[in-house]
PDB file of C-alpha atoms in Angstrom:
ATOM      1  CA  UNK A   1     -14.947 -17.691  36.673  1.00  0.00           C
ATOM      2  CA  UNK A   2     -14.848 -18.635  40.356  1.00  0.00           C
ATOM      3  CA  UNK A   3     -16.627 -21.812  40.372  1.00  0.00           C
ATOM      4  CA  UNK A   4     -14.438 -23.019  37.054  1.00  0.00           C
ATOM      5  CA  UNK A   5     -11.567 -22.670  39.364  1.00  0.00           C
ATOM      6  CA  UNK A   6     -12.737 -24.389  42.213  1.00  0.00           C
ATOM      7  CA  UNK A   7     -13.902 -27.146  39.856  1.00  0.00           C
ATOM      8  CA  UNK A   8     -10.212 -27.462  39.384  1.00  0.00           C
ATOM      9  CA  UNK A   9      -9.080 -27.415  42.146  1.00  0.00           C
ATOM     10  CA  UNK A  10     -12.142 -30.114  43.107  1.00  0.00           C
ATOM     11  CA  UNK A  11     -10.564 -32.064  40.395  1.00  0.00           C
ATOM     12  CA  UNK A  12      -7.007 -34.809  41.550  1.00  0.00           C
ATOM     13  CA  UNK A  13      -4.903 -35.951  39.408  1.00  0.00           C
ATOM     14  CA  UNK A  14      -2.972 -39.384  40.282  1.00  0.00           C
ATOM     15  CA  UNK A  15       0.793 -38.806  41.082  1.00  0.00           C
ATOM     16  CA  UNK A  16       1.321 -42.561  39.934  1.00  0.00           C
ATOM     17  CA  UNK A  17      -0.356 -42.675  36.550  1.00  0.00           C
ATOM     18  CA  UNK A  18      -1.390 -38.687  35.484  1.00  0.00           C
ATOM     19  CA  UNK A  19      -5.228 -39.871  35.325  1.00  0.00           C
ATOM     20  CA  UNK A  20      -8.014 -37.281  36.302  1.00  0.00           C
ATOM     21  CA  UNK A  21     -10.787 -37.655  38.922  1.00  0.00           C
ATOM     22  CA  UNK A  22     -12.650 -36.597  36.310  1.00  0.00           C
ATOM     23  CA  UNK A  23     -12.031 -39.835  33.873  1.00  0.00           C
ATOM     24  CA  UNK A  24     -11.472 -42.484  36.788  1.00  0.00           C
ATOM     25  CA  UNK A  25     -12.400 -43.277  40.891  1.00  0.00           C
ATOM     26  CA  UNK A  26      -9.626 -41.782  43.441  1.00  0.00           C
ATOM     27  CA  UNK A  27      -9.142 -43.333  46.494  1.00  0.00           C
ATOM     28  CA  UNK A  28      -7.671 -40.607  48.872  1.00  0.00           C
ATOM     29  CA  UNK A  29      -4.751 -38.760  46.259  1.00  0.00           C
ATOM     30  CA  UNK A  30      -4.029 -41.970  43.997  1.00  0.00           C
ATOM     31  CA  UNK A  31      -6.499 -42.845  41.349  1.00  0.00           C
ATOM     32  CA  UNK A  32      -8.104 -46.712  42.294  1.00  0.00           C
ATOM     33  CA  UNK A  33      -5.946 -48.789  40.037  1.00  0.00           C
ATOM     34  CA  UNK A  34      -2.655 -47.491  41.537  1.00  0.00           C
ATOM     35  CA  UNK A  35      -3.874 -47.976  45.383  1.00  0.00           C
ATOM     36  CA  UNK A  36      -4.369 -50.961  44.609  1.00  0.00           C
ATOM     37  CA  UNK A  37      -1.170 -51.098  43.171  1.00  0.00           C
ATOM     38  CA  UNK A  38       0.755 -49.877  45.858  1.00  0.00           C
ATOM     39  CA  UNK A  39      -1.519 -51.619  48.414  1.00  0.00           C
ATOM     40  CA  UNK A  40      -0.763 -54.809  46.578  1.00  0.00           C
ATOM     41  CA  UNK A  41      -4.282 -55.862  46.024  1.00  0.00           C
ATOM     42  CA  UNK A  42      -4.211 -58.735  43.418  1.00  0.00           C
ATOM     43  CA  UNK A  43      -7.663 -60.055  42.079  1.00  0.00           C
ATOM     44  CA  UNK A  44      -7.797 -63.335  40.093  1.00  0.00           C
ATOM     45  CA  UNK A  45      -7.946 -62.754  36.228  1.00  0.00           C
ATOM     46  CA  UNK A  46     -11.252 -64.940  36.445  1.00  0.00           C
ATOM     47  CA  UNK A  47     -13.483 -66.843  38.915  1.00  0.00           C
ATOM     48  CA  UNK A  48     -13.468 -70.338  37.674  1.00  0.00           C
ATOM     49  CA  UNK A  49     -16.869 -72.548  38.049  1.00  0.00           C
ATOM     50  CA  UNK A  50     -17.592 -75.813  37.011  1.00  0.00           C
ATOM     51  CA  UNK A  51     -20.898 -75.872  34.756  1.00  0.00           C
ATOM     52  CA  UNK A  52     -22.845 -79.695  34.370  1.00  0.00           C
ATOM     53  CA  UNK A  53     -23.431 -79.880  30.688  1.00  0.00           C
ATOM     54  CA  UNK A  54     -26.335 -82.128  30.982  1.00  0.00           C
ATOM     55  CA  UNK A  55     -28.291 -80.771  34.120  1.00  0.00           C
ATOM     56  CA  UNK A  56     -26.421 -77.068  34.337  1.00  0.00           C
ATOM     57  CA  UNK A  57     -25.881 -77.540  38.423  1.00  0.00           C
ATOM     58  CA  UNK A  58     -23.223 -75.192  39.315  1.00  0.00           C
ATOM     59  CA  UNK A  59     -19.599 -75.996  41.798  1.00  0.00           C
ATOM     60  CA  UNK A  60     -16.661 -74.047  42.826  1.00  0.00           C
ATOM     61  CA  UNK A  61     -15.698 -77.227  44.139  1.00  0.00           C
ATOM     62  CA  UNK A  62     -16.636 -80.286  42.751  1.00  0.00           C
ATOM     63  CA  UNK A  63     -17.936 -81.949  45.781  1.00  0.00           C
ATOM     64  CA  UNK A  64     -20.557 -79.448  45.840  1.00  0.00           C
ATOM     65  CA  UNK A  65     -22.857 -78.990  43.226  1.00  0.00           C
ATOM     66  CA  UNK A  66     -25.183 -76.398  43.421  1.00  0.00           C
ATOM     67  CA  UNK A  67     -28.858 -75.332  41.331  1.00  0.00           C
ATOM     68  CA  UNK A  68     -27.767 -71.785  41.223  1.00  0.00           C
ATOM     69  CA  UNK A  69     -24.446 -69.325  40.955  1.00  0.00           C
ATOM     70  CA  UNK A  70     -26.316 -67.303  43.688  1.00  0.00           C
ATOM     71  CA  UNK A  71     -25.472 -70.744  46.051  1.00  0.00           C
ATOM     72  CA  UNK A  72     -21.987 -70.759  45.501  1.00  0.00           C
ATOM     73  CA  UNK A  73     -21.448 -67.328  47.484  1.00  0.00           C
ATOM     74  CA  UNK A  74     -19.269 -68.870  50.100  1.00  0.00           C
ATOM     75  CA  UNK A  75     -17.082 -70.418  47.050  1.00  0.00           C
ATOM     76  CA  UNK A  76     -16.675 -67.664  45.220  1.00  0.00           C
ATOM     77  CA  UNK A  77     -16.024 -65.364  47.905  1.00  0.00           C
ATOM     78  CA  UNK A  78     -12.765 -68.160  48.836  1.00  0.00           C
ATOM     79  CA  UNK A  79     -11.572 -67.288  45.456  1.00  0.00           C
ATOM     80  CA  UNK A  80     -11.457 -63.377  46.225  1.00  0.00           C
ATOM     81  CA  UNK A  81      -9.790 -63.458  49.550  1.00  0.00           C
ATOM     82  CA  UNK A  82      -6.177 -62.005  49.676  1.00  0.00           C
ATOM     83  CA  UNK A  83      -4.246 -59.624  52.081  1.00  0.00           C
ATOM     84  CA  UNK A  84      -5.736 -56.228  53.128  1.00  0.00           C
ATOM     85  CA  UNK A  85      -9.024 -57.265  52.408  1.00  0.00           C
ATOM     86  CA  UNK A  86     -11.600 -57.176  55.419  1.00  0.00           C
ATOM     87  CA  UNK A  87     -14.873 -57.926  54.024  1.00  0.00           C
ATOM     88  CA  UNK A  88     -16.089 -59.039  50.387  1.00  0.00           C
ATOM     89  CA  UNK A  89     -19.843 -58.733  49.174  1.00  0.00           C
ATOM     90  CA  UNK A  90     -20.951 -60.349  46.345  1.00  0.00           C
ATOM     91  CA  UNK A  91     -23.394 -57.420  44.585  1.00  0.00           C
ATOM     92  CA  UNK A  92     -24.539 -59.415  41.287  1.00  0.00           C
ATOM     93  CA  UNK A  93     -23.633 -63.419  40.022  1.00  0.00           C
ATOM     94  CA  UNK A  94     -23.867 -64.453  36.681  1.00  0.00           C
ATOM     95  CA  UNK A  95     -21.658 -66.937  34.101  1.00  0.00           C
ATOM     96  CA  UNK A  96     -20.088 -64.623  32.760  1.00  0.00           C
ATOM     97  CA  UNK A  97     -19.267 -62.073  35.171  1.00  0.00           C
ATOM     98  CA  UNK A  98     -19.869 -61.315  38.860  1.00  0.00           C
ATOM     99  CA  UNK A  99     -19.861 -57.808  40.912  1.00  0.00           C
ATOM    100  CA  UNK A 100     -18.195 -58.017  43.997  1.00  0.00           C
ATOM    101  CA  UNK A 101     -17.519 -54.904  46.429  1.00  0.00           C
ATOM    102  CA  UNK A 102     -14.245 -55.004  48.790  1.00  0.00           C
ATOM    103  CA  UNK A 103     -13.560 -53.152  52.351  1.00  0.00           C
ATOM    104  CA  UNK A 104      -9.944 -52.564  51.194  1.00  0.00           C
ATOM    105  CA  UNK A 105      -7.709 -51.299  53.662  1.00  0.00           C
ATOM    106  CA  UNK A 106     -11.041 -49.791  54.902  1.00  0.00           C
ATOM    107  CA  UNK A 107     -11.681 -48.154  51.234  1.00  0.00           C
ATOM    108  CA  UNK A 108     -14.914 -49.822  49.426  1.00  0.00           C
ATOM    109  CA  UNK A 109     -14.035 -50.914  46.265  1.00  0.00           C
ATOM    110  CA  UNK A 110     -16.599 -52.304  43.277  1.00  0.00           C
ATOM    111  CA  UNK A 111     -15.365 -54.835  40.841  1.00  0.00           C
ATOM    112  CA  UNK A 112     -16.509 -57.013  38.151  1.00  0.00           C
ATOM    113  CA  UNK A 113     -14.498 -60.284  37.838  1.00  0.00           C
ATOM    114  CA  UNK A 114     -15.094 -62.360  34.629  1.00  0.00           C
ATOM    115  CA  UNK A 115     -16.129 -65.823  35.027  1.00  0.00           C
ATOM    116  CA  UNK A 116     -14.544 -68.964  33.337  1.00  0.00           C
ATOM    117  CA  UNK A 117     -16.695 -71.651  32.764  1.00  0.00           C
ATOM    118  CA  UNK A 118     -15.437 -75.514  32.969  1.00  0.00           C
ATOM    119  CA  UNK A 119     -17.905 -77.418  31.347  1.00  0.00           C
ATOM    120  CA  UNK A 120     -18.005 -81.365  32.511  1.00  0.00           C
ATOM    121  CA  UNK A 121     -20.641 -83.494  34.819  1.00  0.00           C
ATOM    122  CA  UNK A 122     -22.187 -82.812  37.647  1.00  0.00           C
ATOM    123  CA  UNK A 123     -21.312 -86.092  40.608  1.00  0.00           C
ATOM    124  CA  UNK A 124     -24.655 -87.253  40.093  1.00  0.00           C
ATOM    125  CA  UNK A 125     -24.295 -87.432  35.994  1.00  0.00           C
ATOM    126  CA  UNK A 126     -20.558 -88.359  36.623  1.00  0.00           C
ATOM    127  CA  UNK A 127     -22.013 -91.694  38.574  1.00  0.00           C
ATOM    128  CA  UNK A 128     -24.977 -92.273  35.627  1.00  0.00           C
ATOM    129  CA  UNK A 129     -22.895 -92.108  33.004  1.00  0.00           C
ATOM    130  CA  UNK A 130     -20.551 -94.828  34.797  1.00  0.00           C
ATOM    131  CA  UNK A 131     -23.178 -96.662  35.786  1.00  0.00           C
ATOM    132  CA  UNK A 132     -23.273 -96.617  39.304  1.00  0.00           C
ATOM    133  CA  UNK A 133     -25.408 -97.717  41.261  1.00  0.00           C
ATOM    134  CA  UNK A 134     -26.087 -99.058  45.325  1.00  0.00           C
ATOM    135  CA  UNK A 135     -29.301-100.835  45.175  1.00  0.00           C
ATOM    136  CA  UNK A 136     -31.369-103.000  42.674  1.00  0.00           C
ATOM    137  CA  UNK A 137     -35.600-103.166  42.979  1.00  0.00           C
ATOM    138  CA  UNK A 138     -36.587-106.450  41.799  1.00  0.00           C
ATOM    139  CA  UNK A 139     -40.542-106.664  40.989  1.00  0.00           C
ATOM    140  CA  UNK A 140     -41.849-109.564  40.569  1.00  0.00           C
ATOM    141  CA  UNK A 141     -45.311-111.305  40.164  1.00  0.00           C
ATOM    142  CA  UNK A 142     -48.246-109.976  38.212  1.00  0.00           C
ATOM    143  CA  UNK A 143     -47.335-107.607  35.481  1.00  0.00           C
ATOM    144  CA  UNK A 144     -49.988-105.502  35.917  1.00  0.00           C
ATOM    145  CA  UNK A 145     -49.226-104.618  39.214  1.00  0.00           C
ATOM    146  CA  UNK A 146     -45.290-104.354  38.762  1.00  0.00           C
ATOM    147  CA  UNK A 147     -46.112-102.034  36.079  1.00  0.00           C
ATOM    148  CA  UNK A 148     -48.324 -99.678  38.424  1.00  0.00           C
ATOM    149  CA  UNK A 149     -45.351-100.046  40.848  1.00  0.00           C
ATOM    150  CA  UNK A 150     -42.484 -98.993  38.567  1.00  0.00           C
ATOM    151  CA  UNK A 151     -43.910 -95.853  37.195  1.00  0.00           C
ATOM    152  CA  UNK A 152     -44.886 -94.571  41.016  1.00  0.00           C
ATOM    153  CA  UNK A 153     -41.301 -96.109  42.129  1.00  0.00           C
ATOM    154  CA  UNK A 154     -39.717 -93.936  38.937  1.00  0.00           C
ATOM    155  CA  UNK A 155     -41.298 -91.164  39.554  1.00  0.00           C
ATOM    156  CA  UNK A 156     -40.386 -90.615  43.534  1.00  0.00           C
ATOM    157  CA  UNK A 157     -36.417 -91.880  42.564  1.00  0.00           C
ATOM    158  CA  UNK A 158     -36.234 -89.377  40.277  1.00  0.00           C
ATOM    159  CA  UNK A 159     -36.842 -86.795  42.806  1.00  0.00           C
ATOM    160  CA  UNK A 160     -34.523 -88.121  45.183  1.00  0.00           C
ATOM    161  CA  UNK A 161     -31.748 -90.137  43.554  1.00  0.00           C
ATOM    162  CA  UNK A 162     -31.185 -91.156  39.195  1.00  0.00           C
ATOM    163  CA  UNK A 163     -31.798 -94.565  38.098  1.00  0.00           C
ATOM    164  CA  UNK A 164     -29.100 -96.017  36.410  1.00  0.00           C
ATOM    165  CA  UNK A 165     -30.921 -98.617  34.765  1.00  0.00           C
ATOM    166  CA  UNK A 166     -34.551-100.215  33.993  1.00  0.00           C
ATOM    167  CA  UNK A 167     -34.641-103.416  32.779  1.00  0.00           C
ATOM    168  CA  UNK A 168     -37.707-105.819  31.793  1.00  0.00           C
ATOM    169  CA  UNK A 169     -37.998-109.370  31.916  1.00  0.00           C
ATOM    170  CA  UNK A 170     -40.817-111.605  30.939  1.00  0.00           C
ATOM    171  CA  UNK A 171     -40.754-112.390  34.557  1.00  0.00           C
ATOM    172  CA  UNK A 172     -40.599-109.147  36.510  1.00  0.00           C
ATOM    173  CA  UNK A 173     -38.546-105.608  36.237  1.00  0.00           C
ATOM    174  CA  UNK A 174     -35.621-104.698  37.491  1.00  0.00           C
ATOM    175  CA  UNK A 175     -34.856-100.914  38.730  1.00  0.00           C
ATOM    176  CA  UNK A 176     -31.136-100.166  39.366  1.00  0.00           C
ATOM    177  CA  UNK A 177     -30.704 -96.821  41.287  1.00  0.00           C
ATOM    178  CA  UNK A 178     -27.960 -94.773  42.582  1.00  0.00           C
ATOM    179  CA  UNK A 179     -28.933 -94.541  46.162  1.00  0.00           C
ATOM    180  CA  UNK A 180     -30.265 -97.378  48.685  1.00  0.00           C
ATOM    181  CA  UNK A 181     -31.530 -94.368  50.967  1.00  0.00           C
ATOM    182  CA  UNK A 182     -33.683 -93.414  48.467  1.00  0.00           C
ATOM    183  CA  UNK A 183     -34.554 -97.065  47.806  1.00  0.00           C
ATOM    184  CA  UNK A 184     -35.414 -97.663  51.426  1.00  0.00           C
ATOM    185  CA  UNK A 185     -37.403 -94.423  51.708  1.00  0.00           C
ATOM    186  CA  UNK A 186     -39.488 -94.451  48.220  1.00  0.00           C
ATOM    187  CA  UNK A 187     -40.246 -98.424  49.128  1.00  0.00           C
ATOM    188  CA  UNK A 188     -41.636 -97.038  52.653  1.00  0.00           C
ATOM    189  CA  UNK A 189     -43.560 -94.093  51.306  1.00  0.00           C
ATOM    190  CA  UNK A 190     -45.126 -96.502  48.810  1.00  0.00           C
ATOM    191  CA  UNK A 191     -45.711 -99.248  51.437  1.00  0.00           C
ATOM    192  CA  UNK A 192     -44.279-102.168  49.828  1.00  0.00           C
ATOM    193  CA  UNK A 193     -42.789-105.239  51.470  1.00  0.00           C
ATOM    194  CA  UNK A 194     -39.479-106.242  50.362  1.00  0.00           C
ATOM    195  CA  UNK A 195     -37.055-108.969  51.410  1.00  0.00           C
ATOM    196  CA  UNK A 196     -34.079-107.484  51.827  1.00  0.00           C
ATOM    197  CA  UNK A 197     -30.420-109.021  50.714  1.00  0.00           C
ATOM    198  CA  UNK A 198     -27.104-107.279  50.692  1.00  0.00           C
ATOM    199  CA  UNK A 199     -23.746-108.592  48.426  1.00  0.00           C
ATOM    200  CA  UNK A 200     -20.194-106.879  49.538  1.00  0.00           C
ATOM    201  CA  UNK A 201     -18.916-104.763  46.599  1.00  0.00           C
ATOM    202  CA  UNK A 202     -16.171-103.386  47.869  1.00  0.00           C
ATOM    203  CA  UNK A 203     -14.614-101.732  50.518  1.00  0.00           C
ATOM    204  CA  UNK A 204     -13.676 -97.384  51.122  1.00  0.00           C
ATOM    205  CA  UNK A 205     -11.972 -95.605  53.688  1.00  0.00           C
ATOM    206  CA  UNK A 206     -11.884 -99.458  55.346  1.00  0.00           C
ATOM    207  CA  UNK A 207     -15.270 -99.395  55.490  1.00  0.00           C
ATOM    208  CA  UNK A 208     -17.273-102.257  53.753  1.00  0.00           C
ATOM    209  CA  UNK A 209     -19.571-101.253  50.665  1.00  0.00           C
ATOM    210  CA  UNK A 210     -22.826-103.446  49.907  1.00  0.00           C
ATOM    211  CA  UNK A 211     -25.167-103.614  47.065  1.00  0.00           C
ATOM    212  CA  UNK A 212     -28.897-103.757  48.458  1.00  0.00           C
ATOM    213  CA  UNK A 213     -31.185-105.963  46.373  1.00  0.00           C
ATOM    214  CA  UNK A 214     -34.874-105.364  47.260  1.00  0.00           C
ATOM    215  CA  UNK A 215     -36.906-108.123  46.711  1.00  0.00           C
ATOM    216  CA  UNK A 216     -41.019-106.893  46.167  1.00  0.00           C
ATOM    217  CA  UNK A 217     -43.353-109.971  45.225  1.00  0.00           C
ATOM    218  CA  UNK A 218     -46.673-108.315  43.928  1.00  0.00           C
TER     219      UNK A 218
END
């Protein structure tokens, strides 16, 4: 009979709402939802994240794409921030939901915030499927060679850059890619001469933009 009463007196009940300690978390005499209430804490109904729907890279902003949810911590945690709160962890990601835990006030509190997915290209598809592109291989000479050149060429761009486009002549191949730093490094790495030509296409931020046309004789 004594412990069944000090059970109940163990047990709050929320001034605010009625609510038992024994159905939901207290924080101090209010049950969590109401001091948060009255402390004015106001989470976002959702975390929204971009999703690529050709590659699946991740972005809370669309400057920067990610491989993984886990990457976008810093993101996220941008999204969370409000008054009162001192400190947000990020306990579990995932696309559909993600755990956080809050220093509140200087009261921990856990919650899961549903995610809301945008589905639309990455930059790097966004540029492909525009077709963009900063620098153009031309391979010319014998075909047997070009041929062993493109496929190692393909396979470091790849890697490093896209290709926006691979055409073949009867003369020679042409490799259009996204990047000339990726040009000018996979041409070094595979130790090919090229003359080198540039074209002005355009200018940005008053700075002059140039297509790169390698040149490789083989």
């Amino acid at each position: 009979m004594d412990s069944m009463k000090a059970d109940e007196l163990k047990t709050k009940i929320c001034p605010v709402c009625g609510r038992s300690s024994n159905k939901v978390e207290f924080i101090g005499f209010f049950c969590i939802d109401d001091y948060m209430s009255e402390k004015k804490l106001k989470l976002p109904k959702e975390i929204k994240i971009s999703v690529c729907k050709r590659c699946d890279k991740v972005a809370v902003r669309e400057t920067e794409w990610k491989e993984s949810i886990i990457q976008l911590k810093d993101g996220i945690t941008s999204q969370l921030k409000g008054p009162g709160i001192e400190e947000i962890r990020i306990l579990k990601t995932g696309l559909r939901e993600i755990e956080v835990e809050f220093l509140f006030w200087k009261s921990k509190i856990k919650r899961t915030v549903p995610v809301l997915q945008r589905r639309t290209l990455c930059d790097v598809h966004t540029k492909m499927a525009r077709g963009y592109y900063e620098a153009t291989i031309q391979l010319r000479g014998d075909f047997n060679r070009i041929e062993k050149a493109a496929r190692h060429l393909m396979e470091l761009l790849n890697k490093i850059s896209f290709v926006t486009a691979f055409n073949e002549f009867k003369y020679g191949v042409d490799i259009m890619v996204g990047s000339n730093e990726a040009v000018r490094k996979a041409v070094s790495k595979l130790g090919l001469k090229a003359v080198v030509t540039r074209k002005v296409w355009g200018a940005k931020a008053g700075e002059t933009i140039y297509r790169v046309t390698y040149l490789i004789k083989l």
